[in-house]
XYZ file of N, CA and C in Angstrom:
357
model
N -20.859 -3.167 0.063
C -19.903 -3.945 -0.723
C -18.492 -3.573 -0.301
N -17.622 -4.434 0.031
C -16.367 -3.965 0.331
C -15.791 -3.704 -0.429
N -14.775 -2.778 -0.057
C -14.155 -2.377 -1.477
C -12.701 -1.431 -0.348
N -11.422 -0.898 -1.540
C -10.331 -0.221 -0.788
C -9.993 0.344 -1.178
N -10.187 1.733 -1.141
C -9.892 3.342 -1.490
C -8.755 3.515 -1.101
N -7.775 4.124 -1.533
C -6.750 4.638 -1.489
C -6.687 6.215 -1.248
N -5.657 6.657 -0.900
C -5.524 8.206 -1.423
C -3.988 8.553 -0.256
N -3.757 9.448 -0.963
C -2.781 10.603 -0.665
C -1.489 10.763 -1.397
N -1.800 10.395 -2.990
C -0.896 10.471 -3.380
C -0.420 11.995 -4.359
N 0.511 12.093 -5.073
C 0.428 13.536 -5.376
C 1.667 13.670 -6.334
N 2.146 15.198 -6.590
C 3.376 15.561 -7.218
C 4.032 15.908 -5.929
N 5.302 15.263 -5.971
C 6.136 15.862 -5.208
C 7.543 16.020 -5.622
N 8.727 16.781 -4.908
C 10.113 16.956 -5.571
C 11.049 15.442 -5.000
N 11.921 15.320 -5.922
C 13.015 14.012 -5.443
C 13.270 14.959 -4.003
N 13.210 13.978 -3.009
C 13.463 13.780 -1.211
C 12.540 14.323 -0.992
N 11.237 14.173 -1.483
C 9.539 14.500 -1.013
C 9.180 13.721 -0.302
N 8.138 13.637 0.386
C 7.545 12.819 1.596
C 6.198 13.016 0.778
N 5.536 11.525 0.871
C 3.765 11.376 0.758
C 3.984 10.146 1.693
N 2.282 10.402 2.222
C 2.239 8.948 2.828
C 0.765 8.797 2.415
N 0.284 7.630 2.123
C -0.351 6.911 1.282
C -1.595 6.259 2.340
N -2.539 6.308 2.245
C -3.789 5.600 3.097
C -4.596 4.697 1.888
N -5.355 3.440 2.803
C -6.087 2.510 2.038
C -7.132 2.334 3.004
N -8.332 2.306 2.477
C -9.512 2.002 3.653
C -9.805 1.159 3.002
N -10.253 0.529 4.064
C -11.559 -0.836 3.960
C -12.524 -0.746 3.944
N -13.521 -0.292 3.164
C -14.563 0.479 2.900
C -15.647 -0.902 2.920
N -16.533 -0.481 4.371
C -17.362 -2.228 4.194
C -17.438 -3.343 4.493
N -16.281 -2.996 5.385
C -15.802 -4.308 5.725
C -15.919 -3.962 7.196
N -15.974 -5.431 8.027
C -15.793 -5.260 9.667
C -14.960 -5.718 9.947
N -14.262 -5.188 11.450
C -13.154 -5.316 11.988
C -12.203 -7.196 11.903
N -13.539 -7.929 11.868
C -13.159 -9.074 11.914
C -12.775 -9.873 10.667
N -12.975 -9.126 9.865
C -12.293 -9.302 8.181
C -11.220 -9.038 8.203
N -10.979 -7.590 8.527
C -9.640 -6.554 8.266
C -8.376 -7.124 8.827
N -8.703 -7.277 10.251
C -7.825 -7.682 10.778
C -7.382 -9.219 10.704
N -7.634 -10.100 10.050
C -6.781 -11.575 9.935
C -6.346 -11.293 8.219
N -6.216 -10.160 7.681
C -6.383 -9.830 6.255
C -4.478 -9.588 6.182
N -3.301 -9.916 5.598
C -2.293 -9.465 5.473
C -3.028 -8.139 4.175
N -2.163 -7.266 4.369
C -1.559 -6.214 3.508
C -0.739 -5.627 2.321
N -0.763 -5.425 1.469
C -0.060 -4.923 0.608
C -0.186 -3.678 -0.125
N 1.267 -2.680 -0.417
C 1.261 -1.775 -1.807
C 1.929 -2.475 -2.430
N 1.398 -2.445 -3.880
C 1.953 -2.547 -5.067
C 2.432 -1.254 -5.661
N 3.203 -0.865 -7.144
C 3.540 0.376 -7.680
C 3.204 -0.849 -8.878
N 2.971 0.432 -10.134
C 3.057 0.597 -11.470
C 3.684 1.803 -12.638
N 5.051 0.832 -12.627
C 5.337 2.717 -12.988
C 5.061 2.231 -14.877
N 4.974 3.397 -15.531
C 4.364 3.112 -17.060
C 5.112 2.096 -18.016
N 4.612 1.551 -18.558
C 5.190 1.048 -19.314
C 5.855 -0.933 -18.593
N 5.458 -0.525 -17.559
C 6.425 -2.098 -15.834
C 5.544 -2.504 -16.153
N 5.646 -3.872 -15.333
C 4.557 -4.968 -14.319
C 4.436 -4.105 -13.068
N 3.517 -4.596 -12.939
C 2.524 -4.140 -10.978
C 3.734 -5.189 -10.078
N 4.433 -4.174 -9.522
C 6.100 -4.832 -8.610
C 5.300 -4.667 -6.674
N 5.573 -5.671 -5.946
C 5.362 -5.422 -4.853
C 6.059 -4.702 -3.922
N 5.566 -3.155 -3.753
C 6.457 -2.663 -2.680
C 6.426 -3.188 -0.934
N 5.786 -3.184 -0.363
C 5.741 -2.991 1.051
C 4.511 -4.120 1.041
N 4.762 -5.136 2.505
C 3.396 -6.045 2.503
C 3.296 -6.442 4.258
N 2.861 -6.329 4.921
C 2.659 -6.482 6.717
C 1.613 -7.777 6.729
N 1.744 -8.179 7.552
C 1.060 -9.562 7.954
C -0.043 -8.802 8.963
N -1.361 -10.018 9.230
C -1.765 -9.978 10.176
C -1.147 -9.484 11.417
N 0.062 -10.310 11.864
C 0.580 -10.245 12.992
C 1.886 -9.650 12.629
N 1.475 -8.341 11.963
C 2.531 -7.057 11.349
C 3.896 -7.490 11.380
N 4.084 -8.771 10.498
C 5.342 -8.987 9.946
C 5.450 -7.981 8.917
N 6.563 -7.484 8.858
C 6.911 -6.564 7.353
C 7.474 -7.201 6.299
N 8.119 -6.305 4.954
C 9.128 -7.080 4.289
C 8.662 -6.109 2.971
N 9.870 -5.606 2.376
C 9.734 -4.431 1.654
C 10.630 -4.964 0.082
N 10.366 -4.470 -0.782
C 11.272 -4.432 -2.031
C 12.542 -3.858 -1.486
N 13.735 -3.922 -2.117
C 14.895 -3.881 -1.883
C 14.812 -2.134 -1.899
N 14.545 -1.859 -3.268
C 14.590 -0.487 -3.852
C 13.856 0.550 -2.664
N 13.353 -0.136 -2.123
C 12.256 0.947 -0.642
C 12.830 0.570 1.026
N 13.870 -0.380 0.608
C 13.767 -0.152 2.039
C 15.053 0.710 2.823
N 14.550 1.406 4.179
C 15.255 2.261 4.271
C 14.831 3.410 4.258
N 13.490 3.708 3.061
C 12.931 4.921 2.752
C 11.328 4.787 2.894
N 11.107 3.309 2.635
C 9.289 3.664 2.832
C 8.910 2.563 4.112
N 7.833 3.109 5.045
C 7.408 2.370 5.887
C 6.175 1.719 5.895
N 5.875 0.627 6.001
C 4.445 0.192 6.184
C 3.769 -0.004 7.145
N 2.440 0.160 7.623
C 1.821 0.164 8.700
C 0.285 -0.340 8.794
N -0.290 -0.524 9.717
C -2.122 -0.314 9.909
C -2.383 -0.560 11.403
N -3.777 0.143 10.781
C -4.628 0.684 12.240
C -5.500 -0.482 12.013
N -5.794 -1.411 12.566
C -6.716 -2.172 12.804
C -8.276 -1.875 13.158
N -8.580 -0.762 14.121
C -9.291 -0.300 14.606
C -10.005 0.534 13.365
N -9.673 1.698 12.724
C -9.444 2.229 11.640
C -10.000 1.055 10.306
N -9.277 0.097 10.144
C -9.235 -0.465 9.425
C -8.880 0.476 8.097
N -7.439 0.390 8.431
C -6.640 1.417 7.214
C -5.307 0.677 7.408
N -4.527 0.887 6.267
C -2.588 0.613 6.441
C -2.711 2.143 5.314
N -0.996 1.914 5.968
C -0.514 3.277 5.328
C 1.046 2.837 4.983
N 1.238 4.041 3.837
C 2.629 3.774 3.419
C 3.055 5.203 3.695
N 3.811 5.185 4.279
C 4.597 6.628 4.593
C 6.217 6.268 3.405
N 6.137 7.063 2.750
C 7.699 7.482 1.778
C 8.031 8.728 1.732
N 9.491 8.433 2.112
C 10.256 9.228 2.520
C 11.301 9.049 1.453
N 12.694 10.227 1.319
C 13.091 10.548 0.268
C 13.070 10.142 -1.088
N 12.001 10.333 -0.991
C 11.365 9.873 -2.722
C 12.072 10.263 -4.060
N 12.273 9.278 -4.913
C 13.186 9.680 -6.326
C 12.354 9.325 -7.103
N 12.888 9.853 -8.760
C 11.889 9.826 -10.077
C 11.255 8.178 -9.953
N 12.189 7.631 -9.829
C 12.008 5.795 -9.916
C 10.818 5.744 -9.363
N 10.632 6.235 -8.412
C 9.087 5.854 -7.369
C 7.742 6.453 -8.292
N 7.765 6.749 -8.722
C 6.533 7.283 -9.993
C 6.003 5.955 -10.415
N 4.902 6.174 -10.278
C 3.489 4.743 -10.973
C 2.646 5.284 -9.789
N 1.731 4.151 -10.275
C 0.532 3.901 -9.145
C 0.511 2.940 -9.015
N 0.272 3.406 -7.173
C -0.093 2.578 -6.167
C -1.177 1.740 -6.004
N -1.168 0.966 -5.771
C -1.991 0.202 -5.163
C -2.346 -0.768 -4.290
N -3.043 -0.433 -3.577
C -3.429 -1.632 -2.404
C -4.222 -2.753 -2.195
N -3.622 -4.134 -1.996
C -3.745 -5.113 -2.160
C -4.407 -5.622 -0.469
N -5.201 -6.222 -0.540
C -6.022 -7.014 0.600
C -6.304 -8.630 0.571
N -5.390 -9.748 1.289
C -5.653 -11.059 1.167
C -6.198 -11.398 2.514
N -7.351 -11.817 2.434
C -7.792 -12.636 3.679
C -7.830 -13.858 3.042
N -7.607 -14.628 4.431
C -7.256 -16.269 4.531
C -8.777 -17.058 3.859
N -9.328 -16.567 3.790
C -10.559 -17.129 3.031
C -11.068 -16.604 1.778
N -10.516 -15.979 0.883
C -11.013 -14.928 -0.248
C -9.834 -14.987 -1.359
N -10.674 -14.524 -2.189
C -9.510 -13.915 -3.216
C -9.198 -12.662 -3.328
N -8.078 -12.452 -3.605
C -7.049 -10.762 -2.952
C -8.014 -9.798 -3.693
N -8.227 -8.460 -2.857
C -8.940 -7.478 -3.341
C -7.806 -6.486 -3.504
N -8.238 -5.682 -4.976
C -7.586 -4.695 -5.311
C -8.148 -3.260 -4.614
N -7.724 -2.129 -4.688
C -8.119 -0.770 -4.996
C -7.782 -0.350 -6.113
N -8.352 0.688 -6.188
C -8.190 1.647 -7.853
C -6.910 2.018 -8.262
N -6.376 2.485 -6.856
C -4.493 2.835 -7.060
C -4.908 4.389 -6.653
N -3.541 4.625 -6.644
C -3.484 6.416 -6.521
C -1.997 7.012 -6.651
N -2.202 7.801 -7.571
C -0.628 8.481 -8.493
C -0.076 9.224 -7.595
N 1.617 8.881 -8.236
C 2.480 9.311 -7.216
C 3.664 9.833 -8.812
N 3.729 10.968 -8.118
C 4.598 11.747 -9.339
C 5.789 12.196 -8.564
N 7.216 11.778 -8.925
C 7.899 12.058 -8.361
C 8.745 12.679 -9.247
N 8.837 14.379 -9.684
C 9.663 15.337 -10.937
C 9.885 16.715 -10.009
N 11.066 17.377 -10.351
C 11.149 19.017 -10.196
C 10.745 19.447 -10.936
């Protein structure tokens, strides 16, 4: 069953670095790859806001509030994207989550994975 695990998220201090992985658990290469990308955040109390989203043909395009500081990416091969964030502030706190649209389906979620950003 396909499905998209997340992980690497954590406590870290304001100007912390995490970078964030999503697998495609189940899926074959020929899914993954015509599939655009997305993280979402949830910080408590918000709506689920779109951070970072790459195309098939790794167009990018980031929330205002991230760009500059977080990067988006994927391994095709792998069948993974990643969010690398860099100087991270309290604001960036919620969970993540990763979003999967292929051109034939309806968008698959993952579970998410917490990102604590406090001294």
């Amino acid at each position: 069953q396909a499905r998209l695990v997340e992980s690497g998220g954590g406590l870290v201090p304001p100007g912390g670095s995490l970078r964030l992985a999503c697998l495609a658990s189940g899926q074959i290469f020929s899914v993954f790859s015509p599939s655009d990308m997305a993280w979402y955040r949830q910080a408590p109390g918000k709506e689920r806001e779109l951070v970072a989203r790459i195309t098939s043909e790794r167009r990018t395009n980031y929330a205002d509030s991230v760009k500059g500081r977080f990067t988006i990416s994927r391994d095709n091969s792998q069948k993974k994207v990643f969010l690398q964030m860099n100087n991270l502030k309290p604001d960036d706190t919620g969970a993540y989550y990763c979003q999967q649209v292929h051109p034939n389906s309806d968008p698959l979620w993952g579970q998410g994975t917490q990102v604590f950003v406090s001294s």
